[in-house]
Short mmCIF file of C-alpha atoms in Angstrom, two decimals:
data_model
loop_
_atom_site.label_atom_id
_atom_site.label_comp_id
_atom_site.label_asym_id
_atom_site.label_seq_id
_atom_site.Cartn_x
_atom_site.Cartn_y
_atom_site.Cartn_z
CA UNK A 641 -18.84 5.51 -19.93
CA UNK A 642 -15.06 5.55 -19.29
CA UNK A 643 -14.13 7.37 -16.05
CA UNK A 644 -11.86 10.12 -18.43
CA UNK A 645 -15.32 10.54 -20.41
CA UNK A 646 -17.17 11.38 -17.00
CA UNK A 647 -14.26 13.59 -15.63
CA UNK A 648 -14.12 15.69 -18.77
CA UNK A 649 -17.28 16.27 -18.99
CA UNK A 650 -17.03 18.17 -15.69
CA UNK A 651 -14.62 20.17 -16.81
CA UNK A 652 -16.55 23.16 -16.80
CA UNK A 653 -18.32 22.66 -13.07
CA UNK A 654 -14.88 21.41 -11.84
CA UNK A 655 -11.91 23.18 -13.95
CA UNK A 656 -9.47 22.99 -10.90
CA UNK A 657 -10.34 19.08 -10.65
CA UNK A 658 -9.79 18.46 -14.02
CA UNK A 659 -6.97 20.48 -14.38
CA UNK A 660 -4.62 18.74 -11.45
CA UNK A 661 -6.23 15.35 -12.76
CA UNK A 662 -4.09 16.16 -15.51
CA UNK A 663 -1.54 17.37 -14.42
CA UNK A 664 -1.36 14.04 -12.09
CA UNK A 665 -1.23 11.64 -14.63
CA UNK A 666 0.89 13.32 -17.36
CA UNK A 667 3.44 13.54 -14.18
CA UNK A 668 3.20 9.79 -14.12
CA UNK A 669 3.59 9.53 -17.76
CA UNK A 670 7.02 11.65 -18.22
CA UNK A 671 7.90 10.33 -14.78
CA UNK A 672 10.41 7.55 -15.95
CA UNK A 673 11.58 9.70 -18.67
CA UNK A 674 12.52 12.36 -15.72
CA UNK A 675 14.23 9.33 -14.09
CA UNK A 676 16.63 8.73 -16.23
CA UNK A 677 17.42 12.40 -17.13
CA UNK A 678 18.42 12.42 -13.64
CA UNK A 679 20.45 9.68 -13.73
CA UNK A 680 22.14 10.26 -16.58
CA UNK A 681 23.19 13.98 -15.98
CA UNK A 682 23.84 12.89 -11.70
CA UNK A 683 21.47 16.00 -10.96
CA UNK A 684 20.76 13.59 -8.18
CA UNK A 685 20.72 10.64 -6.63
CA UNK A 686 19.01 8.08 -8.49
CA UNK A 687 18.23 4.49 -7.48
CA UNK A 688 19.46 2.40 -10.43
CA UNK A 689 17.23 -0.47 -11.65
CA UNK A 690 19.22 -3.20 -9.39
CA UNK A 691 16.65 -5.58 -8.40
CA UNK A 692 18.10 -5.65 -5.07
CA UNK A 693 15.25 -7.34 -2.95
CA UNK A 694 14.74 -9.91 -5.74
CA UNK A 695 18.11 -10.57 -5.18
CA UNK A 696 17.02 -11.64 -1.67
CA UNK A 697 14.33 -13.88 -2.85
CA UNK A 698 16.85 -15.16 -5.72
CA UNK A 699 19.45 -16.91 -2.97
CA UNK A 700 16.43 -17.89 -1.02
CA UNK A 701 15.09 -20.34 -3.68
CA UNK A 702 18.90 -21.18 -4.25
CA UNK A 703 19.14 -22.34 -0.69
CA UNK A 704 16.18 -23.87 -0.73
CA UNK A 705 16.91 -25.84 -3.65
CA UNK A 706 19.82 -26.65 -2.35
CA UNK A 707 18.61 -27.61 1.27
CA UNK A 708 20.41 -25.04 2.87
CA UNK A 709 18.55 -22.51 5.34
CA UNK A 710 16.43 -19.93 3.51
CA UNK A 711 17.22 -17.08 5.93
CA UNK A 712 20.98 -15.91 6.00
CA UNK A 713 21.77 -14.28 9.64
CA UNK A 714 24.57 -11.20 8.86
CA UNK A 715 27.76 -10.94 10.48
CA UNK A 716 26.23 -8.51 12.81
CA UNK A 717 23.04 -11.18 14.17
CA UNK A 718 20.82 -9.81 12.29
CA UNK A 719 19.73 -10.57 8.94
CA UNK A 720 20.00 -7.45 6.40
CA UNK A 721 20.21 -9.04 2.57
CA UNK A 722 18.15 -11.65 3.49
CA UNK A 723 14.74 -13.01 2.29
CA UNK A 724 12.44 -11.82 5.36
CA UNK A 725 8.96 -13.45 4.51
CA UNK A 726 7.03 -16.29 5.54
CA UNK A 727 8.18 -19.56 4.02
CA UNK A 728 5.20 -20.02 1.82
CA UNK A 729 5.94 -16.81 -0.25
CA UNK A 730 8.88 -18.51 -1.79
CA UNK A 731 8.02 -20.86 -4.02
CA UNK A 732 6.50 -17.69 -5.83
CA UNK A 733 9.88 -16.83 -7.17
CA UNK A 734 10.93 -20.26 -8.17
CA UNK A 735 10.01 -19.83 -11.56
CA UNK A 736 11.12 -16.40 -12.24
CA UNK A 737 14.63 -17.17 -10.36
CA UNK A 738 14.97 -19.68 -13.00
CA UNK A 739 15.23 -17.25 -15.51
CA UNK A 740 18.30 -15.87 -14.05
CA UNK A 741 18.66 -12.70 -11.87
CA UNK A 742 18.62 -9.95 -14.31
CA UNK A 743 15.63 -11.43 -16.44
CA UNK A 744 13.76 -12.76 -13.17
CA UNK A 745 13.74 -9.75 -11.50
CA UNK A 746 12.65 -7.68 -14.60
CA UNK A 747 9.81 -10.39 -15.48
CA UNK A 748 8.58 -10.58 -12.05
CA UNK A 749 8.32 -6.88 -11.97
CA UNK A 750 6.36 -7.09 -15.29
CA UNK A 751 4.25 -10.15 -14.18
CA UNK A 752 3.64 -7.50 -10.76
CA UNK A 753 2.72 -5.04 -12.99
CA UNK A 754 0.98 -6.23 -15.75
CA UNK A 755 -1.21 -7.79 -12.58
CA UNK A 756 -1.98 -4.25 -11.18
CA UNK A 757 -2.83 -2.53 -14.20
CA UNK A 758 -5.74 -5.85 -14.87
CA UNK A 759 -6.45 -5.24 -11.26
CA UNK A 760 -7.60 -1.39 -11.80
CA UNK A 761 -9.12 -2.05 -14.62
CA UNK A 762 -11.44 -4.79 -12.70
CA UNK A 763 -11.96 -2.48 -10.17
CA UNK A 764 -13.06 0.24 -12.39
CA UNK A 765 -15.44 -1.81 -14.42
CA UNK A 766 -17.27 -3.49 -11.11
CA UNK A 767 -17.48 0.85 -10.19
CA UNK A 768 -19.11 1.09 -13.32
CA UNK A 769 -16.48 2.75 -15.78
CA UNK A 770 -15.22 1.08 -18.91
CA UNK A 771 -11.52 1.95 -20.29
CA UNK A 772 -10.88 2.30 -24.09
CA UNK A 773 -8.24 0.76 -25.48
CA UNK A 774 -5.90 4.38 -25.23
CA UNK A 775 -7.31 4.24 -22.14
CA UNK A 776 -6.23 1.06 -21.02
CA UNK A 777 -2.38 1.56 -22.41
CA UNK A 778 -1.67 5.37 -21.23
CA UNK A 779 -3.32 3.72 -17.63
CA UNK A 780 -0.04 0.94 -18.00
CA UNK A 781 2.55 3.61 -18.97
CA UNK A 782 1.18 6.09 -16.08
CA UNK A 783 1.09 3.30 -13.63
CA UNK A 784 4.81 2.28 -14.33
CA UNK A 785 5.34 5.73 -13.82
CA UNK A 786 3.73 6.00 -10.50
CA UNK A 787 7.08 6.75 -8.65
CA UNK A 788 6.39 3.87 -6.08
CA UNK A 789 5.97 1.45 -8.72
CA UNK A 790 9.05 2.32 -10.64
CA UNK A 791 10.71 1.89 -7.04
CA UNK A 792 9.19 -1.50 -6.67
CA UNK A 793 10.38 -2.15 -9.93
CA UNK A 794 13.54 -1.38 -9.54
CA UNK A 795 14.02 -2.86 -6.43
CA UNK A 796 12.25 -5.94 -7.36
CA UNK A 797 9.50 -5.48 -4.27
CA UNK A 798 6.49 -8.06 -3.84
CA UNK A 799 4.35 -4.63 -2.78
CA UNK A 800 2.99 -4.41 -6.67
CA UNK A 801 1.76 -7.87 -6.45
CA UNK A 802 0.19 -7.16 -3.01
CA UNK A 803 -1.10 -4.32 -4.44
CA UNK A 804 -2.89 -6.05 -7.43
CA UNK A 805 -4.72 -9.11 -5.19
CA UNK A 806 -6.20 -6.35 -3.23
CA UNK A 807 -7.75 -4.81 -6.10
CA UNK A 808 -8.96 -8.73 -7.01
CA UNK A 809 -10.34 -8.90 -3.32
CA UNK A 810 -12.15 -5.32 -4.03
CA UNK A 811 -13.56 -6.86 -7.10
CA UNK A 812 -14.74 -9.86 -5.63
CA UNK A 813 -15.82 -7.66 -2.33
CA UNK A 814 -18.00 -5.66 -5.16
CA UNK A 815 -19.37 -8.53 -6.56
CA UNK A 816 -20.24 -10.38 -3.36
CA UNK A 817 -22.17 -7.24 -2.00
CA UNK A 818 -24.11 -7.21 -5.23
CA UNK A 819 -25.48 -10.90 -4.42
CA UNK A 820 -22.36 -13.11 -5.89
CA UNK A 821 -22.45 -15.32 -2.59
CA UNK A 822 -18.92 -17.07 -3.95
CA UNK A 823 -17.46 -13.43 -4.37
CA UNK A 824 -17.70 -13.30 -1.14
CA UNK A 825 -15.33 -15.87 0.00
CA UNK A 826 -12.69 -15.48 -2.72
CA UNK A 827 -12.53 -11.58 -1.42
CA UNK A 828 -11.91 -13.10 1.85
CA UNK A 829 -8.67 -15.48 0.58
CA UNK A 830 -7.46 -12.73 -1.42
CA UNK A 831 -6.93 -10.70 1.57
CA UNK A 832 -5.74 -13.57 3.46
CA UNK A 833 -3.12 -14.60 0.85
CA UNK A 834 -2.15 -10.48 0.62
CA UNK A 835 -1.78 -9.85 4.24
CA UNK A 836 0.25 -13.03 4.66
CA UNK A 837 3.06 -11.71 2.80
CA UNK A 838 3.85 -8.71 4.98
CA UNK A 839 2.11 -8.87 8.32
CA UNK A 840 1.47 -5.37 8.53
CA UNK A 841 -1.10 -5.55 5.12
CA UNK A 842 -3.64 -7.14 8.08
CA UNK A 843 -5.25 -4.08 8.19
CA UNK A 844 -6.91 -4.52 4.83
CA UNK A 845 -8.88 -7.34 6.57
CA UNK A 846 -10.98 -4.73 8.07
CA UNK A 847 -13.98 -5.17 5.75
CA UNK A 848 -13.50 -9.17 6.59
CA UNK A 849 -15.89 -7.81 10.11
CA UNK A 850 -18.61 -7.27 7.77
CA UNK A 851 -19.45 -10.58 6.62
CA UNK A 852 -18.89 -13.68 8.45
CA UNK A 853 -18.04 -15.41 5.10
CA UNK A 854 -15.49 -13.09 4.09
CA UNK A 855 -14.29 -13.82 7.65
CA UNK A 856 -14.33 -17.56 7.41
CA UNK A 857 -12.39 -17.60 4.21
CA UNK A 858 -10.20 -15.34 5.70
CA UNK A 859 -8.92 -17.18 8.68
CA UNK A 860 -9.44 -20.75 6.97
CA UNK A 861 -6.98 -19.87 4.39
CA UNK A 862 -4.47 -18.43 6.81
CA UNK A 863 -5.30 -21.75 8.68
CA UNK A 864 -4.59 -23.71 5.64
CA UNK A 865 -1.72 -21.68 4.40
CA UNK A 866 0.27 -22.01 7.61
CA UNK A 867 -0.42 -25.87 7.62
CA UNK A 868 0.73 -26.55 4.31
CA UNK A 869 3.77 -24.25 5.11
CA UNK A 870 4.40 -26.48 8.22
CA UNK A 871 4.14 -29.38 6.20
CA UNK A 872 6.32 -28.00 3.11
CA UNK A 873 9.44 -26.42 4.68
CA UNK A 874 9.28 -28.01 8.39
CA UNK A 875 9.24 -26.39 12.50
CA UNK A 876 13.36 -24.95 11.96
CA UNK A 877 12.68 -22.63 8.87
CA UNK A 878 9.34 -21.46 10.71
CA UNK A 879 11.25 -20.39 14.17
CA UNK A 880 13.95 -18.72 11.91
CA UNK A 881 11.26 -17.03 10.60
CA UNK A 882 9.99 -15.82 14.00
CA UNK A 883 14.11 -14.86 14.72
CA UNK A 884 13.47 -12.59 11.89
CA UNK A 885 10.04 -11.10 12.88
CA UNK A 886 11.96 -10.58 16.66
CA UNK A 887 14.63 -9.26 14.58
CA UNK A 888 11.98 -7.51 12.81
CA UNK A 889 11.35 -3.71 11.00
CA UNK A 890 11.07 -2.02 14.47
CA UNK A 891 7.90 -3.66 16.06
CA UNK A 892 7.16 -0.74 18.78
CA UNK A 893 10.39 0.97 18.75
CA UNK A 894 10.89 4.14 17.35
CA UNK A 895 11.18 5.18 14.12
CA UNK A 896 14.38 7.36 13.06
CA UNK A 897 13.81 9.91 10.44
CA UNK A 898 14.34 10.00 6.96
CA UNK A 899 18.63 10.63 5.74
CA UNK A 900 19.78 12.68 2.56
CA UNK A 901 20.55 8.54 1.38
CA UNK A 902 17.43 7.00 2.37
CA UNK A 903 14.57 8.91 1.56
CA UNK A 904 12.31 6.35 0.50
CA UNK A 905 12.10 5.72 4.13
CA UNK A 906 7.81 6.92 4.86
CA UNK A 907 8.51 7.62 8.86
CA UNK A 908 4.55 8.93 9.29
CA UNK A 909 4.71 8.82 13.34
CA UNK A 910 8.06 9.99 13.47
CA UNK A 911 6.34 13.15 12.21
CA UNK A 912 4.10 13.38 15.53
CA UNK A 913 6.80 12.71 17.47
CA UNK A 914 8.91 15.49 16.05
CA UNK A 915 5.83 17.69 16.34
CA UNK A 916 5.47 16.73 20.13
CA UNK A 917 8.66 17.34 20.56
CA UNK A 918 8.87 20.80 19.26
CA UNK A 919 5.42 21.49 21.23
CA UNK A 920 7.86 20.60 24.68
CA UNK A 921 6.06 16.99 25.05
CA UNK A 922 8.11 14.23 25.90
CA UNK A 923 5.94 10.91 25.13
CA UNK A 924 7.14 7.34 26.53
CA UNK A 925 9.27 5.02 23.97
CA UNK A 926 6.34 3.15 23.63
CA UNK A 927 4.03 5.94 22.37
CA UNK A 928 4.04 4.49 19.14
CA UNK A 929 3.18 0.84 19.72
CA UNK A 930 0.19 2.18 21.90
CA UNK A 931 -0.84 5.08 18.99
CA UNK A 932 -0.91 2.07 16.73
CA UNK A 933 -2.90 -0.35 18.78
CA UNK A 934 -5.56 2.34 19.50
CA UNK A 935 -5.83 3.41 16.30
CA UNK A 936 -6.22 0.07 14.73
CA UNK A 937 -8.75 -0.57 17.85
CA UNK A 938 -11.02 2.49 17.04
CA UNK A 939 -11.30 1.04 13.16
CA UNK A 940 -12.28 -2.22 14.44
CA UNK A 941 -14.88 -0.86 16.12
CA UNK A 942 -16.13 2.06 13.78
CA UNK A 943 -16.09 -1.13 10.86
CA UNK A 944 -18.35 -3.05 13.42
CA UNK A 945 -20.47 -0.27 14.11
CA UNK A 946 -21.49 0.08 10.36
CA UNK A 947 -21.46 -3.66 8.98
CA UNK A 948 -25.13 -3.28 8.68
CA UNK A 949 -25.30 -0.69 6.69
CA UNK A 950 -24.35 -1.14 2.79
CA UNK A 951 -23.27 2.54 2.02
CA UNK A 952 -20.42 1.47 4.56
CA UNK A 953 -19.04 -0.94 1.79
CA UNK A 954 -16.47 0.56 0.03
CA UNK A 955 -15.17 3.58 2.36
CA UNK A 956 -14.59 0.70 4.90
CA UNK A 957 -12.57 -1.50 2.70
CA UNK A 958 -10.71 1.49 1.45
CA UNK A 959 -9.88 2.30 5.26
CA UNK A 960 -8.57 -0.74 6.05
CA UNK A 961 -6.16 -0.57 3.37
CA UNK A 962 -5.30 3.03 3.89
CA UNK A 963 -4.02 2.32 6.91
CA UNK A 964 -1.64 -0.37 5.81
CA UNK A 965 1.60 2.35 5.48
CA UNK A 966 0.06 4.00 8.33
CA UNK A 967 0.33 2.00 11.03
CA UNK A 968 3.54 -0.31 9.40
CA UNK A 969 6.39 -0.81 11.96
CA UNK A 970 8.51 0.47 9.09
CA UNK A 971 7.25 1.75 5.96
CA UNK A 972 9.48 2.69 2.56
CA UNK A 973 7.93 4.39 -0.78
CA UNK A 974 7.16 0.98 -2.68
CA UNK A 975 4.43 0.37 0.17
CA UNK A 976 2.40 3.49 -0.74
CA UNK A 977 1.59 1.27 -4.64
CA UNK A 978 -0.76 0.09 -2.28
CA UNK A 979 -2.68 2.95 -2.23
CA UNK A 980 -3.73 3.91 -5.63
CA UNK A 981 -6.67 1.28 -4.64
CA UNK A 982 -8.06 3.71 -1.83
CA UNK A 983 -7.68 6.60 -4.14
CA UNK A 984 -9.43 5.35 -6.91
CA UNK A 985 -12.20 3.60 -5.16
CA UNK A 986 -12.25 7.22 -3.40
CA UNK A 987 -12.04 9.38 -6.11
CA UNK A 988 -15.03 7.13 -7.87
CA UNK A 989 -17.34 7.51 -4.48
CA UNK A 990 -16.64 10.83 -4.42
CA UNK A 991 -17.63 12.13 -7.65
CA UNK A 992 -21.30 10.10 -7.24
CA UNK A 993 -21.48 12.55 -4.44
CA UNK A 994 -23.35 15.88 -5.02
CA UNK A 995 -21.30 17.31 -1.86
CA UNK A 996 -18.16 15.19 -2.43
CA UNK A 997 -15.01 16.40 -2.38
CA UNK A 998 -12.82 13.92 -5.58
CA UNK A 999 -9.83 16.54 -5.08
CA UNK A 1000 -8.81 15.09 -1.84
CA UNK A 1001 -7.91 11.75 -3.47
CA UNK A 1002 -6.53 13.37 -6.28
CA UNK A 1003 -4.37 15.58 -4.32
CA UNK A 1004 -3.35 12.44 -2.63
CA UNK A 1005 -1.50 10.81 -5.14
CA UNK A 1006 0.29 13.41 -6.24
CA UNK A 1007 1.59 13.56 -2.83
CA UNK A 1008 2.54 10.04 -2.76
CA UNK A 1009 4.11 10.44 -6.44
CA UNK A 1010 6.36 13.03 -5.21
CA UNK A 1011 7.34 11.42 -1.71
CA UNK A 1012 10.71 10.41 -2.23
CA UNK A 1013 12.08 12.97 -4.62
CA UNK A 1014 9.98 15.84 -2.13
CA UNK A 1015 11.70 14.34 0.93
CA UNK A 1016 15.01 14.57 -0.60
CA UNK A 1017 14.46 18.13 -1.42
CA UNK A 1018 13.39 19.35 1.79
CA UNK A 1019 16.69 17.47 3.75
CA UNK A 1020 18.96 19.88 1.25
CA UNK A 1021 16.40 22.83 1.93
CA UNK A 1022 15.91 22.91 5.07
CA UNK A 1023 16.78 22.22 8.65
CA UNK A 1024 16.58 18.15 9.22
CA UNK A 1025 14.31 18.47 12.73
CA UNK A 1026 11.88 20.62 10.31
CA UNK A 1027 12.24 18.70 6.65
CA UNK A 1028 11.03 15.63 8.34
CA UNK A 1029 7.83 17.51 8.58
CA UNK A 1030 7.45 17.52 4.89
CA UNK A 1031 7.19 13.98 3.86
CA UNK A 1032 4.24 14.25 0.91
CA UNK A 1033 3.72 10.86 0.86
CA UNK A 1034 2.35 10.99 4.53
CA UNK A 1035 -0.15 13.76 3.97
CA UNK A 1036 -1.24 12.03 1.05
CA UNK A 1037 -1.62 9.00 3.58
CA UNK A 1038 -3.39 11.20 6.15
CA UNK A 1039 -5.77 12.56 3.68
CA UNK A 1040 -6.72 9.38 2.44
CA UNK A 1041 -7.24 8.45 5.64
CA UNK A 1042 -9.57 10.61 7.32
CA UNK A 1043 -11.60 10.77 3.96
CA UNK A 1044 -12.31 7.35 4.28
CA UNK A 1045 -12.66 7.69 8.14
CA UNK A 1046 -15.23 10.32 8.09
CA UNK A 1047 -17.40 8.32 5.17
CA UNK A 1048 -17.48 5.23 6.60
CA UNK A 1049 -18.42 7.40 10.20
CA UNK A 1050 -20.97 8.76 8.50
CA UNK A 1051 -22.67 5.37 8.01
CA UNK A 1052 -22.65 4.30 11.84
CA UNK A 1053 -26.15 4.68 13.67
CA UNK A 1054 -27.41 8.15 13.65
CA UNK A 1055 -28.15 8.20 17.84
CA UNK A 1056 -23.97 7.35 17.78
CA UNK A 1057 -23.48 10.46 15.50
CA UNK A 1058 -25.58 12.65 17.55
CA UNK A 1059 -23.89 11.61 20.69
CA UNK A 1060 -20.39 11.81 19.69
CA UNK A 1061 -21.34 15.39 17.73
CA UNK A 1062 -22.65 16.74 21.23
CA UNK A 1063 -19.57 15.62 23.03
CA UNK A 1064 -17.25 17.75 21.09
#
């Protein structure tokens, strides 16, 4: 049965479901039509399709072709406009950089793309859902749609592609926990190879605790990947590379909040702090750093209470990668792709539930659809120390979040339960 099949046939039992369901995807549908009504009549600001980060990635493989340095310091030390991941990631654009920037950096956004949309569909069928073919091609039209993915596009991000070999290492997750012993290990590369690209995807490797051969393949292919990086492009591109993770996206500084010009800035903690801050609480600079560290501590150890127990499957891979805009150092809208993969796998667990609650991922999206263009409203609207309380894409985050948080809790020993139950 085909997961559209299954949700209208609750339509009776769950009209308010099926009705923002709706209403969700036929937003992603007109969405790029709404785009460029926008931009054409200057109602606002809108970010034209100028492949500006594959523009990064395009001089990169110049200079590397070239034997020049592959990371381009800026008059001011630091190194804005420049390609900013590891070495390895480049040869990736070589042949799409060959086609010249305006065709590259559409085809690669295709080729990302194109990726996802196989991606869902791979995850859907291992959930046990089958797409028809109107399925399949309204699913490609809503996900270019999906307002981060029509930023990514635009901007010519890698987070689509990231995006996509996560839902490959959910598939092969799926299919290892149903016996496939080599699943196993290729879910464990995949999220190697994904995390790689932008450190701050590492937190996707949570479900890597739960099997010691998803681990292995984990850290032998970041093993092997940094090797044959070593070997490729040599020690002096690898410490400019560490210049430019000390440079870096804010590692334990704080974060500033979003501007009336950069609202696809996602600045989730920058929302506590405001909130402390209105409360009278001054926290220490490095309040954030520390948030993030225990955070990412407490999921360590909630995955490790629960790797025994198979129901803890999916909710804990979903956590891991809910968290990856979460806890980023610096976060913009074309990160949050990443999370249709939560939502779905989610939304799907959810509705197998007889008390489950499929809104909450539902409601989710939508808030990460409207992010950018919701941000931007409430900076005209309203006061800037109160709009930067109303970032959707961070609820949607947060409700993602503790959804998958409370499932995967609810799989860790019962005497744990009781215990932490009786202490609140």
């Amino acid at each position: 049965m085909s997961l559209a099949s299954e949700l209208w046939g609750r339509r009776h039992e769950h009209p308010v479901l099926v009705a923002l369901s709706v209403f969700t995807v036929a937003s992603m549908l007109v969405w790029p039509l709404v785009d460029a009504l926008l931009a054409r009549h200057e109602v606002v600001h809108v970010s034209p399709y100028g492949f500006n980060d594959f523009g990064a990635y395009y001089i990169a493989v110049d200079n590397w072709l070239s034997g020049e340095p592959i990371y381009t310091e800026a008059d001011d030390g630091g190194f804005h406009g420049s390609y900013l991941y590891p070495p390895f990631v480049l040869p990736l654009f070589y042949p799409f950089a060959q086609l010249g920037f305006n065709a590259g950096g559409a085809l690669f956004g295709a080729f990302s793309l194109v990726l996802l949309w196989v991606g869902i569909e791979a995850v859907l069928g291992e959930l046990g859902y089958d797409l028809t073919v109107a399925e399949r091609l309204l699913a490609l039209f809503a996900l270019f749609g999906f307002q981060p993915a029509l930023w990514n596009f635009k901007w010519g991000q890698v987070s689509t592609l990231l995006a996509a070999l996560l839902c490959f290492a959910f598939y092969a997750h799926e299919r290892g926990e149903h016996g496939h012993t080599g699943s196993q290990y290729l879910s464990g590369i995949l999220t190697a190879l994904a995390s790689g690209v932008k450190l701050f995807y590492a937190t996707s490797g949570t479900h890597l605790l739960r099997d010691w051969r998803r681990f292995l393949a984990g850290v032998g292919t970041a093993v092997f990947v940094l090797v044959a990086s070593l070997t490729a492009f040599g020690w002096e591109t690898h410490r400019l590379y560490l210049d430019v993770l000390a440079w870096g996206k804010g590692w334990g500084a704080g974060q500033h909040p979003p501007a009336p010009n950069q609202t696809a800035y996602y600045r989730p903690l920058y929302l506590f702090d405001q909130l402390f801050e209105t409360l009278g609480i001054s926290l220490p600079s490095a309040w954030m750093l520390v948030a993030t560290a225990a955070g990412i501590f407490a999921v360590i150890v909630l995955v490790l209470l629960t790797r025994t127990n198979p129901a803890a499957s999916r909710p804990a891979f979903a956590l891991g990668v809910t968290l990856i805009p979460l806890f980023a150092p610096r976060a913009y809208t074309h990160d949050l792709v990443v999370l249709l993969l939560p939502a779905l796998v989610l939304f799907v667990s959810e509705l197998e539930r007889e008390d489950g609650y499929p809104l909450i991922p539902v409601i989710a999206v939508l808030l990460l659809h409207t992010h950018t263009y919701g941000t931007r409203v409430s900076l005209h609207l309203l006061d800037p120390s109160w709009a930067v309380l109303l970032q959707p894409g961070v609820y949607g985050t947060l409700l993602l979040v503790g959804l998958a948080a409370v499932r995967t809790f609810e799989c860790a020993p019962e005497n744990l339960r009781d215990r932490i139950s009786s202490t609140d």
